[in-house]
CSV table of C-alpha atoms in Angstrom, one decimal:
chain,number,residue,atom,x,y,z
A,259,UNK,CA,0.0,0.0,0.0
A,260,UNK,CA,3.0,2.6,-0.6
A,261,UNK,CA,2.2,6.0,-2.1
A,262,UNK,CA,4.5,8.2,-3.8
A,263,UNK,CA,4.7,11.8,-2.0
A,264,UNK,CA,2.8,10.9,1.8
A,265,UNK,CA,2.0,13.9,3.6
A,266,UNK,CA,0.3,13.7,6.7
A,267,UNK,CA,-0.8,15.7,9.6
A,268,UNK,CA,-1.6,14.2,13.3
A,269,UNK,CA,-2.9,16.3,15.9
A,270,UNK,CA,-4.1,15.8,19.3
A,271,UNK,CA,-2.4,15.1,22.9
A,272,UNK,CA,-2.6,16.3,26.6
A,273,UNK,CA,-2.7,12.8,28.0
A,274,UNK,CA,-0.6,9.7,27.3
A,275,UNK,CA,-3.6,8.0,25.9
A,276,UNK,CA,-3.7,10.6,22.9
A,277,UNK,CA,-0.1,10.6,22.1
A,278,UNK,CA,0.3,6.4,22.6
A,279,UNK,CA,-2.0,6.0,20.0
A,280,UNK,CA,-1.1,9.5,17.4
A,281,UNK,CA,2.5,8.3,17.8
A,282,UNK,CA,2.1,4.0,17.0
A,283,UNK,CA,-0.1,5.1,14.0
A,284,UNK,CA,2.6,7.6,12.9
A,285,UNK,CA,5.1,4.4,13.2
A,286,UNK,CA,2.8,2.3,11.4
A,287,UNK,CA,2.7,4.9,8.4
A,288,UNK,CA,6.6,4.9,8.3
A,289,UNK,CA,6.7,1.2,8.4
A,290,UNK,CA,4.9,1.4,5.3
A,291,UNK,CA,5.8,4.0,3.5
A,292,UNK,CA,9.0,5.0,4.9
A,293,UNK,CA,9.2,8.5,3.5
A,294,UNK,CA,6.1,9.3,4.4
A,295,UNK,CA,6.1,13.4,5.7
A,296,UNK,CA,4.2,13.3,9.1
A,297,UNK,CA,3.7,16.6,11.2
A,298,UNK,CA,2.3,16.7,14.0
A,299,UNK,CA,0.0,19.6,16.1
A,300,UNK,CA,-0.2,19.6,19.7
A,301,UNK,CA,-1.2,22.0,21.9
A,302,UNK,CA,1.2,24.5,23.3
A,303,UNK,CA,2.9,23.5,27.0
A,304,UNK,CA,1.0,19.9,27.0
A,305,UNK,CA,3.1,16.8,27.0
A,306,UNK,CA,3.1,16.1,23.6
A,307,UNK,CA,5.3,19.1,23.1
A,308,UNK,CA,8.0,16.7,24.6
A,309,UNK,CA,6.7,13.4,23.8
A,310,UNK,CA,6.3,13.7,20.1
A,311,UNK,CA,10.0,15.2,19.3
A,312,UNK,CA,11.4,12.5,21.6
A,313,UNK,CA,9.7,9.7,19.7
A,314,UNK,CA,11.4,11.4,16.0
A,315,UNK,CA,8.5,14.3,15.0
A,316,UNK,CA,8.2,17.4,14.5
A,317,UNK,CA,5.3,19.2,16.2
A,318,UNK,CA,3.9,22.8,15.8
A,319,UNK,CA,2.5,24.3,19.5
A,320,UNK,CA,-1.3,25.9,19.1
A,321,UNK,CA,-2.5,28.2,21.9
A,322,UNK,CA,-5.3,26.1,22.5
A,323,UNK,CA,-7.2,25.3,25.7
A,324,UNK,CA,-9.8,23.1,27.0
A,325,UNK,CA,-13.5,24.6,27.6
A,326,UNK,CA,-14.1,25.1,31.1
A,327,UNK,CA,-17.4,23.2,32.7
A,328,UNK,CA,-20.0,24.2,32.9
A,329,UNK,CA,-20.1,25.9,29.6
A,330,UNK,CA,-20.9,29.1,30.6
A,331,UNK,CA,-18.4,30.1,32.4
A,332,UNK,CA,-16.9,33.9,30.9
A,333,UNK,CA,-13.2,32.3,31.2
A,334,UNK,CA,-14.9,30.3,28.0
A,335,UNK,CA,-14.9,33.5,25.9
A,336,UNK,CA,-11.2,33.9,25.9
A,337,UNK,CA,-10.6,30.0,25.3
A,338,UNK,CA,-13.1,30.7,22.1
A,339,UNK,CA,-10.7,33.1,20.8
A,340,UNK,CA,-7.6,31.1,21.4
A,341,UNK,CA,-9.4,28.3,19.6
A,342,UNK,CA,-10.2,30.7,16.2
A,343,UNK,CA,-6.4,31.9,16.8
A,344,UNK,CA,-5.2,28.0,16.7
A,345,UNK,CA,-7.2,27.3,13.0
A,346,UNK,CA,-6.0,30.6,11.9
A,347,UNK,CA,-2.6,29.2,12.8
A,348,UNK,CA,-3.2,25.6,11.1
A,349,UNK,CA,-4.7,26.9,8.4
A,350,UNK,CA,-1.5,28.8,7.2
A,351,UNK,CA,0.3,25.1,8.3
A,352,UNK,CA,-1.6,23.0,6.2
A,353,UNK,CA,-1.3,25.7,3.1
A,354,UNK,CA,2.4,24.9,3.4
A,355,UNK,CA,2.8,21.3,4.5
A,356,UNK,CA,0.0,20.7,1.6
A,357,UNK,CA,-0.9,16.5,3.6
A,358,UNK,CA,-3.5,14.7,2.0
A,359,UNK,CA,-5.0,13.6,5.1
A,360,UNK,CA,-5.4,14.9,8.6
A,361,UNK,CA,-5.5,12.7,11.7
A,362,UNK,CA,-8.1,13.2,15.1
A,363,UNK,CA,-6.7,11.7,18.2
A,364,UNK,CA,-8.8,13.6,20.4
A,365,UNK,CA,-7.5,16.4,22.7
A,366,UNK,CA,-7.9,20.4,22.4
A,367,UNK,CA,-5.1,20.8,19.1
A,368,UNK,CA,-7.0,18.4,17.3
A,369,UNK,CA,-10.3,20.2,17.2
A,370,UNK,CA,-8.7,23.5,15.5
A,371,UNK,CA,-7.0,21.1,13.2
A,372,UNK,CA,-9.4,19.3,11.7
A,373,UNK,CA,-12.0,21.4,11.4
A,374,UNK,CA,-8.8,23.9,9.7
A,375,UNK,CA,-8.2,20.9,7.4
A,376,UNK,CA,-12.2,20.1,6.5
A,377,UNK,CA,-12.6,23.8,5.4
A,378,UNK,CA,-9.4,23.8,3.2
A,379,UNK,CA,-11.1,20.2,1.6
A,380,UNK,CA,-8.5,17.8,3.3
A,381,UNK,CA,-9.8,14.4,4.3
A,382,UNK,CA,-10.4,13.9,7.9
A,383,UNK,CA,-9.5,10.4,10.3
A,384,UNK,CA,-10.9,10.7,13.7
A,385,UNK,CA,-9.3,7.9,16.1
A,386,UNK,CA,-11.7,7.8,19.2
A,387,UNK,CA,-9.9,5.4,22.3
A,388,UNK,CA,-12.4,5.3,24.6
A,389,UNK,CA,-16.0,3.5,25.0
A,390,UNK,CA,-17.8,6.9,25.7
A,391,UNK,CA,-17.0,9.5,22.4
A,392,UNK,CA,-15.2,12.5,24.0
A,393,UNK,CA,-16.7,15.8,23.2
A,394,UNK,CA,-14.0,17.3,20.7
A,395,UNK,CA,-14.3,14.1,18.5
A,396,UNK,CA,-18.5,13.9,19.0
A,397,UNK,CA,-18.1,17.4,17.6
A,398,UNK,CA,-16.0,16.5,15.0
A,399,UNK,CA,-17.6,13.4,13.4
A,400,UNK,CA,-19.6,15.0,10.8
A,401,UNK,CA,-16.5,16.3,9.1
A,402,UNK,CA,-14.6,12.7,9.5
A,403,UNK,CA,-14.5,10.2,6.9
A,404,UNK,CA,-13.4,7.2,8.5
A,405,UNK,CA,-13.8,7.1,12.7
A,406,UNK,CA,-11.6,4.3,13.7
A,407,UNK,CA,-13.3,3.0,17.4
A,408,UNK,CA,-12.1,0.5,20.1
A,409,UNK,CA,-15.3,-0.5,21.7
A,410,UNK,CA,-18.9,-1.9,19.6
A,411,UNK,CA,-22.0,0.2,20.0
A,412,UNK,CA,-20.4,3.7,18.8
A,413,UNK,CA,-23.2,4.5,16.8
A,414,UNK,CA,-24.6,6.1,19.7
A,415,UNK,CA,-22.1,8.9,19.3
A,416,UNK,CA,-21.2,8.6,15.5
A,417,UNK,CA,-22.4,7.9,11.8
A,418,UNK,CA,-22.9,4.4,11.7
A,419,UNK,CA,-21.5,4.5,8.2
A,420,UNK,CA,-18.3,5.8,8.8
A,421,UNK,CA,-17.0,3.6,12.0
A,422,UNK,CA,-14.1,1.3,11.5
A,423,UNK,CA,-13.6,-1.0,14.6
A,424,UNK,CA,-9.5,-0.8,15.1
A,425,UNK,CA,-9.2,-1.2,18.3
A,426,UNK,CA,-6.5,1.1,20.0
A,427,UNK,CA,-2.5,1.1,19.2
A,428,UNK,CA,-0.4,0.4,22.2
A,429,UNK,CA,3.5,0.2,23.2
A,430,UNK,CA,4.7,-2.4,20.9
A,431,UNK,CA,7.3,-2.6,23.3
A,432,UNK,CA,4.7,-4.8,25.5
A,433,UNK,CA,4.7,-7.1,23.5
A,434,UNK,CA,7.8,-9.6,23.9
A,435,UNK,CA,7.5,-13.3,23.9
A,436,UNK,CA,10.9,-14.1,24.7
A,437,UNK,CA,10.6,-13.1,28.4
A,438,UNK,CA,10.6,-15.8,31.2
A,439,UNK,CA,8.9,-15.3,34.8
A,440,UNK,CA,12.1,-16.0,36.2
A,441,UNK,CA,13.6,-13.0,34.5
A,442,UNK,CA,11.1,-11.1,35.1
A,443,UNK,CA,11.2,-11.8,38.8
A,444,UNK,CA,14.9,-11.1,39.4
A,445,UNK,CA,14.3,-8.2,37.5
A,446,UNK,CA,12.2,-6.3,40.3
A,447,UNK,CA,14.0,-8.6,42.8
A,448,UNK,CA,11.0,-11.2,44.2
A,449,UNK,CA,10.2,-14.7,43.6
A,450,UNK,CA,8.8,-16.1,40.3
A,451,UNK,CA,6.9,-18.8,42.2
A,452,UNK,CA,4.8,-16.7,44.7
A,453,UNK,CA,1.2,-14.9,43.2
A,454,UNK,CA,1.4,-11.0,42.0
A,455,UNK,CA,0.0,-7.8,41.8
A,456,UNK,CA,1.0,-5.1,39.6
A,457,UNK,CA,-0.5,-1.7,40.8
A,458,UNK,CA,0.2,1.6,38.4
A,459,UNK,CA,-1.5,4.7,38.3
A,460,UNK,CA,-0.1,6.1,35.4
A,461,UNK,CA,3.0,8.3,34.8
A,462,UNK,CA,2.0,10.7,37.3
A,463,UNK,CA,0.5,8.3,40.1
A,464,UNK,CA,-2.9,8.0,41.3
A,465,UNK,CA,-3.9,9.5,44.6
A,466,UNK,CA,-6.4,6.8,45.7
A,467,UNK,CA,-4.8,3.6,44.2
A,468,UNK,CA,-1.8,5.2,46.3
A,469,UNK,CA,-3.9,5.5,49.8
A,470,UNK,CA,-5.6,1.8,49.3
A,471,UNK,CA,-1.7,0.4,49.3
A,472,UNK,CA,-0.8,2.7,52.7
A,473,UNK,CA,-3.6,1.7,54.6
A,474,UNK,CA,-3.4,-1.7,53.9
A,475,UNK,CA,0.0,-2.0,54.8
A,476,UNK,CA,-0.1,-4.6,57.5
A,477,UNK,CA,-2.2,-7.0,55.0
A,478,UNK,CA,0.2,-7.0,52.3
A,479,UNK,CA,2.9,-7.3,55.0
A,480,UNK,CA,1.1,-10.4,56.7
A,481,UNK,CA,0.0,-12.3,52.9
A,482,UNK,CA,2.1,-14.6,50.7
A,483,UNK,CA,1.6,-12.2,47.9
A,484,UNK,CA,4.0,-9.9,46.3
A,485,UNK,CA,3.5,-6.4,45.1
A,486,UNK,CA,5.0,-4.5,42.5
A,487,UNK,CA,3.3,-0.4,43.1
A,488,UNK,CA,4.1,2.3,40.6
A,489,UNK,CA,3.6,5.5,42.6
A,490,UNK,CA,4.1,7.8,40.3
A,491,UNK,CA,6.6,10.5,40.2
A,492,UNK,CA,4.0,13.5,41.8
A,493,UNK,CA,4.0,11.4,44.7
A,494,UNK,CA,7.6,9.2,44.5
A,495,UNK,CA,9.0,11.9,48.3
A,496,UNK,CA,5.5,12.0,49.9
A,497,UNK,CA,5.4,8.2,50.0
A,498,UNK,CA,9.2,7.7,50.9
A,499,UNK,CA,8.1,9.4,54.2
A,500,UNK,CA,5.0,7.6,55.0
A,501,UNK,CA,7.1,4.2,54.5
A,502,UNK,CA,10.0,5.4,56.4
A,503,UNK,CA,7.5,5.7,59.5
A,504,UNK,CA,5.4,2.7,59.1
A,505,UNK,CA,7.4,0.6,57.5
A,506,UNK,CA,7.7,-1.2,54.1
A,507,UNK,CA,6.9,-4.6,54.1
A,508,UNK,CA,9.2,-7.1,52.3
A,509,UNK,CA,7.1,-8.4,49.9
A,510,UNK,CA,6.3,-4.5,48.6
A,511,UNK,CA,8.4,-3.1,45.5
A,512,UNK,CA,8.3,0.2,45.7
A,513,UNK,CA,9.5,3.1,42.6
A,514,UNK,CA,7.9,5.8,40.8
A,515,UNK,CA,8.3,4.7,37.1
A,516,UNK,CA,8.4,1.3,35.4
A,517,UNK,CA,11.2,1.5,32.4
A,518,UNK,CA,10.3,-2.2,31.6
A,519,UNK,CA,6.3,-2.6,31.8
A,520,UNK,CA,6.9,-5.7,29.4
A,521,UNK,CA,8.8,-7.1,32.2
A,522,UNK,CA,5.9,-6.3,34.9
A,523,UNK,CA,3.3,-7.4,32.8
A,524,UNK,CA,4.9,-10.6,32.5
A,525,UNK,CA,5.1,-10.9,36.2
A,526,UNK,CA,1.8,-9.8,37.5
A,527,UNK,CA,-0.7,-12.5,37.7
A,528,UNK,CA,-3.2,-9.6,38.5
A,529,UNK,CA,-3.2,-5.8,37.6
A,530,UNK,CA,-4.6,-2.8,39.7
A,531,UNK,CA,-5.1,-0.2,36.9
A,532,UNK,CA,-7.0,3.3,36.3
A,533,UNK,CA,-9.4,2.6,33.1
A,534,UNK,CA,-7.9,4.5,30.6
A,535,UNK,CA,-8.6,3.5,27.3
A,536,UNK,CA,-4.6,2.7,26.5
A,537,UNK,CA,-4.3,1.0,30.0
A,538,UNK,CA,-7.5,-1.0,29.1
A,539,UNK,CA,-6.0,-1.9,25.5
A,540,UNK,CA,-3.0,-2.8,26.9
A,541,UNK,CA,-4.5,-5.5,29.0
A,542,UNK,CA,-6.9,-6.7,26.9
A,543,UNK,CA,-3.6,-7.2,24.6
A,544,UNK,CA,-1.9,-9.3,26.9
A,545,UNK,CA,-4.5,-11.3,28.3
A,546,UNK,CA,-4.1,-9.9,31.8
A,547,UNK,CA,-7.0,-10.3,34.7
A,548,UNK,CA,-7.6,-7.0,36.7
A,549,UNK,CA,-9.1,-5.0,38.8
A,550,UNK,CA,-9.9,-1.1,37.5
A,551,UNK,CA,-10.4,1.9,39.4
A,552,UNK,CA,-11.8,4.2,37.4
A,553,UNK,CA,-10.6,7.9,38.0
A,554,UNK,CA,-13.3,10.4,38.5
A,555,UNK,CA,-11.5,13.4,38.0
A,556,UNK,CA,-12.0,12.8,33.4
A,557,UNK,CA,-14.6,14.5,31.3
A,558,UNK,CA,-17.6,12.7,30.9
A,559,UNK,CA,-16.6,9.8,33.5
A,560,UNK,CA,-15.6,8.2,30.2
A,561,UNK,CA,-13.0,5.6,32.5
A,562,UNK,CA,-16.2,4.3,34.3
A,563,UNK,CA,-18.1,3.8,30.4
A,564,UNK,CA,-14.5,2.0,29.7
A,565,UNK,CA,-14.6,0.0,32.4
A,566,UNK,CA,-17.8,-1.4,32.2
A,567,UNK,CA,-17.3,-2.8,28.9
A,568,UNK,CA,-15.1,-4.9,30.3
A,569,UNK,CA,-17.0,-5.6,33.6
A,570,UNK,CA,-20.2,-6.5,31.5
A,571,UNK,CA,-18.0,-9.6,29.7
A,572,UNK,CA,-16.2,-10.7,33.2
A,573,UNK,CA,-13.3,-9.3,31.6
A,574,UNK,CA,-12.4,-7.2,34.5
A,575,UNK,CA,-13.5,-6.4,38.1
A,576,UNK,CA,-14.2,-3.3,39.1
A,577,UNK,CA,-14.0,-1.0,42.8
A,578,UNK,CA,-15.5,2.1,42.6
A,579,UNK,CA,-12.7,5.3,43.4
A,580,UNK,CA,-14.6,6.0,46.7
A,581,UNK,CA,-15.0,2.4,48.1
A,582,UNK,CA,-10.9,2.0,47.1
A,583,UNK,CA,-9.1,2.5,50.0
A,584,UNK,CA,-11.1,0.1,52.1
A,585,UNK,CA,-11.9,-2.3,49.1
A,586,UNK,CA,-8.8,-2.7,47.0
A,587,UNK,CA,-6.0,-4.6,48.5
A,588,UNK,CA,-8.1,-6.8,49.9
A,589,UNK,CA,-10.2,-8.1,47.0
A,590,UNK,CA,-6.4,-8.2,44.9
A,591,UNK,CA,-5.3,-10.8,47.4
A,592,UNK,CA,-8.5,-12.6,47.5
A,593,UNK,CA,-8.6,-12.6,43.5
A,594,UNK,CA,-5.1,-13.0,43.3
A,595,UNK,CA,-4.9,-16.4,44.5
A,596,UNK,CA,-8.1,-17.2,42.6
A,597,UNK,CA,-6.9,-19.6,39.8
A,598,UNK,CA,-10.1,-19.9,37.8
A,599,UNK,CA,-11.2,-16.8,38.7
A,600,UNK,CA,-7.6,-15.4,36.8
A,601,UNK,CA,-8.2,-17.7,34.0
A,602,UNK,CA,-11.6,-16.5,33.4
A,603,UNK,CA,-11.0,-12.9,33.5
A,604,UNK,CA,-7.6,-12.9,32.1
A,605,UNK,CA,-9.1,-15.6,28.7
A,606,UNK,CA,-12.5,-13.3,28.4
A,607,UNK,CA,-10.5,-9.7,28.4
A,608,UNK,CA,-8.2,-11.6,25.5
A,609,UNK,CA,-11.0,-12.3,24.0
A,610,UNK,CA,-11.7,-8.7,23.2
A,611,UNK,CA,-8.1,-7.9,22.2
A,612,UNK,CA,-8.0,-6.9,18.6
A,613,UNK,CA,-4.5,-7.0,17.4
A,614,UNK,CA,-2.9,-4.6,14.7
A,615,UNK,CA,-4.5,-1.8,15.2
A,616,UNK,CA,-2.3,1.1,14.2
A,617,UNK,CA,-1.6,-0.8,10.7
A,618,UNK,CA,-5.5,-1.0,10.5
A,619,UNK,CA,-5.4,2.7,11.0
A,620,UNK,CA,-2.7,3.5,9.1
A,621,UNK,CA,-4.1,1.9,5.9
A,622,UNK,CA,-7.1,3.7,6.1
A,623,UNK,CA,-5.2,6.9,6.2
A,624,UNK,CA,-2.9,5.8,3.1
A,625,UNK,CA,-6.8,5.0,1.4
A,626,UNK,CA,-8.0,8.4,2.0
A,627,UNK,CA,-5.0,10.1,0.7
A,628,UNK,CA,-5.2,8.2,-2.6
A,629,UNK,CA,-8.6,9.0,-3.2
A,630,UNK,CA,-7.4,12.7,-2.2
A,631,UNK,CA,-4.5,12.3,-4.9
């Protein structure tokens, strides 16, 4: 599927689980047609700025901001003009960069963009992660021509006659076969025979997944199971202290950022996780049994709608943010030791894997740029 003279723009960001997915679709497109021209648009002081250049991009920076809730706010009239200073912007970029197609992962740059790229008659690719459509690609979808989902039942949110179900693009780095347990184990330093639980809350950390592991010290401590806990770097000093005072138990690994997450995916019979929709890919993916916490600090509670997808095939167990800190370390170690109950959640999450996803995606952006040509 090569074509002569690619040109194509990406935009979106703000969270990891915009730029995962804009940046394994970008790799895809290389991987196919290796001198394809890929820019992307981000917004300006949002992680992309960093992410995207670090993964081999270029990115442009738009002064655009989120809307504030509820809609009415007056802040919202100065975020307006930002917004119609951000197409201005793209508009002038896309007149020079001249892509065929123009790429939606969601996030504030990617509204500007694409509705900059309709007007000037460029063909539109919306890439929607989660199970409940967020508002800047709800907004968006009558100016798409292909809306590439990861959950059935979008139709609620989009024309039925333009959804492709993809899936979501994740690491590819996950994805290594040639790791043993044993490896794995000595690795992070624990046994390869004994059950465990891989708790992350994201890059950052998650406040609550954090406070469920520090009250329940004293269980952990006092069960046969191990614990691998990604703090996150916001709150890597803050827990130092509390563990300095109470203690850390033994069977407790402890750090702020996981380099090797193919390593601790390996290793974990059971996964704590927020439900983002990359986090929920990812584990669909691998097969993994686990327990989500949705966060209820995201637009639209879209990680709850996430969650129950998988909750609703006894793909995943859920706990509720509030109930957490009482609820979550112990039901891990109950489950944790549950053989069947692992196989059954782990087998029925792999069951709604779907594999290839950014090369799905990437196809259908090389389509629309012929028909474009």
């Amino acid at each position: 599927m090569y074509m002569e003279g690619l040109r194509v723009i990406i935009s979106g960001g703000g969270t990891g689980g915009h730029i995962f997915p804009a940046v394994s679709i970008a790799n895809a497109l290389r991987e196919i047609n290796p001198d394809v021209e890929i820019l992307f648009v981000g917004a300006e002081g949002r992680m992309e700025m960093q992410r995207v250049p670090a993964a081999g991009y270029k990115i442009i920076g738009l002064p655009v901001r989120g809307l504030l809730r509820p809609l009415w706010k007056p802040g919202n009239i100065s975020i307006l003009m930002d917004f119609l200073k951000s197409k201005r912007m793209v508009k002038q970029t896309l007149r020079e960069f001249k892509p065929q197609v123009a790429v939606g992962v969601g996030g504030y740059a990617s509204s500007a963009t694409l509705n900059a790229a309709y007007e000037l008659g460029i063909p539109c690719l919306i890439q929607e992660q989660n199970s409940f459509a967020g508002l800047t690609n709800k907004t968006l979808a009558k100016k798409a021509r292909k809306i590439c989902v990861a959950y059935e039942g979008m139709e609620r949110f989009f024309p039925k006659d333009r959804i492709l179900l993809t899936g979501n693009p994740v690491r590819q780095s996950l994805l290594n076969d040639s790791l043993t347990r044993e490896e794995c184990a000595a690795a992070f330093g624990l046994n390869p025979a004994k059950p465990t639980v891989l708790l992350i809350g994201g890059s950052l950390g998650a406040r609550t997944l954090n406070e469920s592991v520090i009250r329940n010290l004293s269980r952990i401590a006092a069960s046969s199971v191990q614990f691998i806990w990604q703090t996150g770097s916001y709150y890597k000093k803050e827990i130092e202290q509390m563990l300095d005072v109470k203690g850390k138990p033994s069977n407790l690994v402890v750090t702020d950022f996981i380099s090797r997450m193919d390593q601790a995916y390996c290793l974990a019979d059971l996964v704590i996780s927020r439900a983002g929709a990359g986090s929920i890919s990812e584990l669909c993916l691998l097969g993994k049994p686990s327990i989500l916490v949705p966060s209820p600090n995201v637009a639209e509670d879209h990680q709850t709608h996430n969650a129950m997808a998988l909750v609703g095939k006894e793909a995943a167990l859920l706990v509720r943010d509030a109930d957490a800190p009482e609820q979550l370390i112990p039901l891990a170690l109950e489950t944790v030791v549950d053989e069947e109950k692992l196989k059954k959640l782990g087998g029925n999450a792999a069951a709604m894997a779907l594999r290839d996803s950014a090369r799905i995606i990437a196809e259908e952006v090389i389509k629309l740029a012929e028909e474009k040509k």
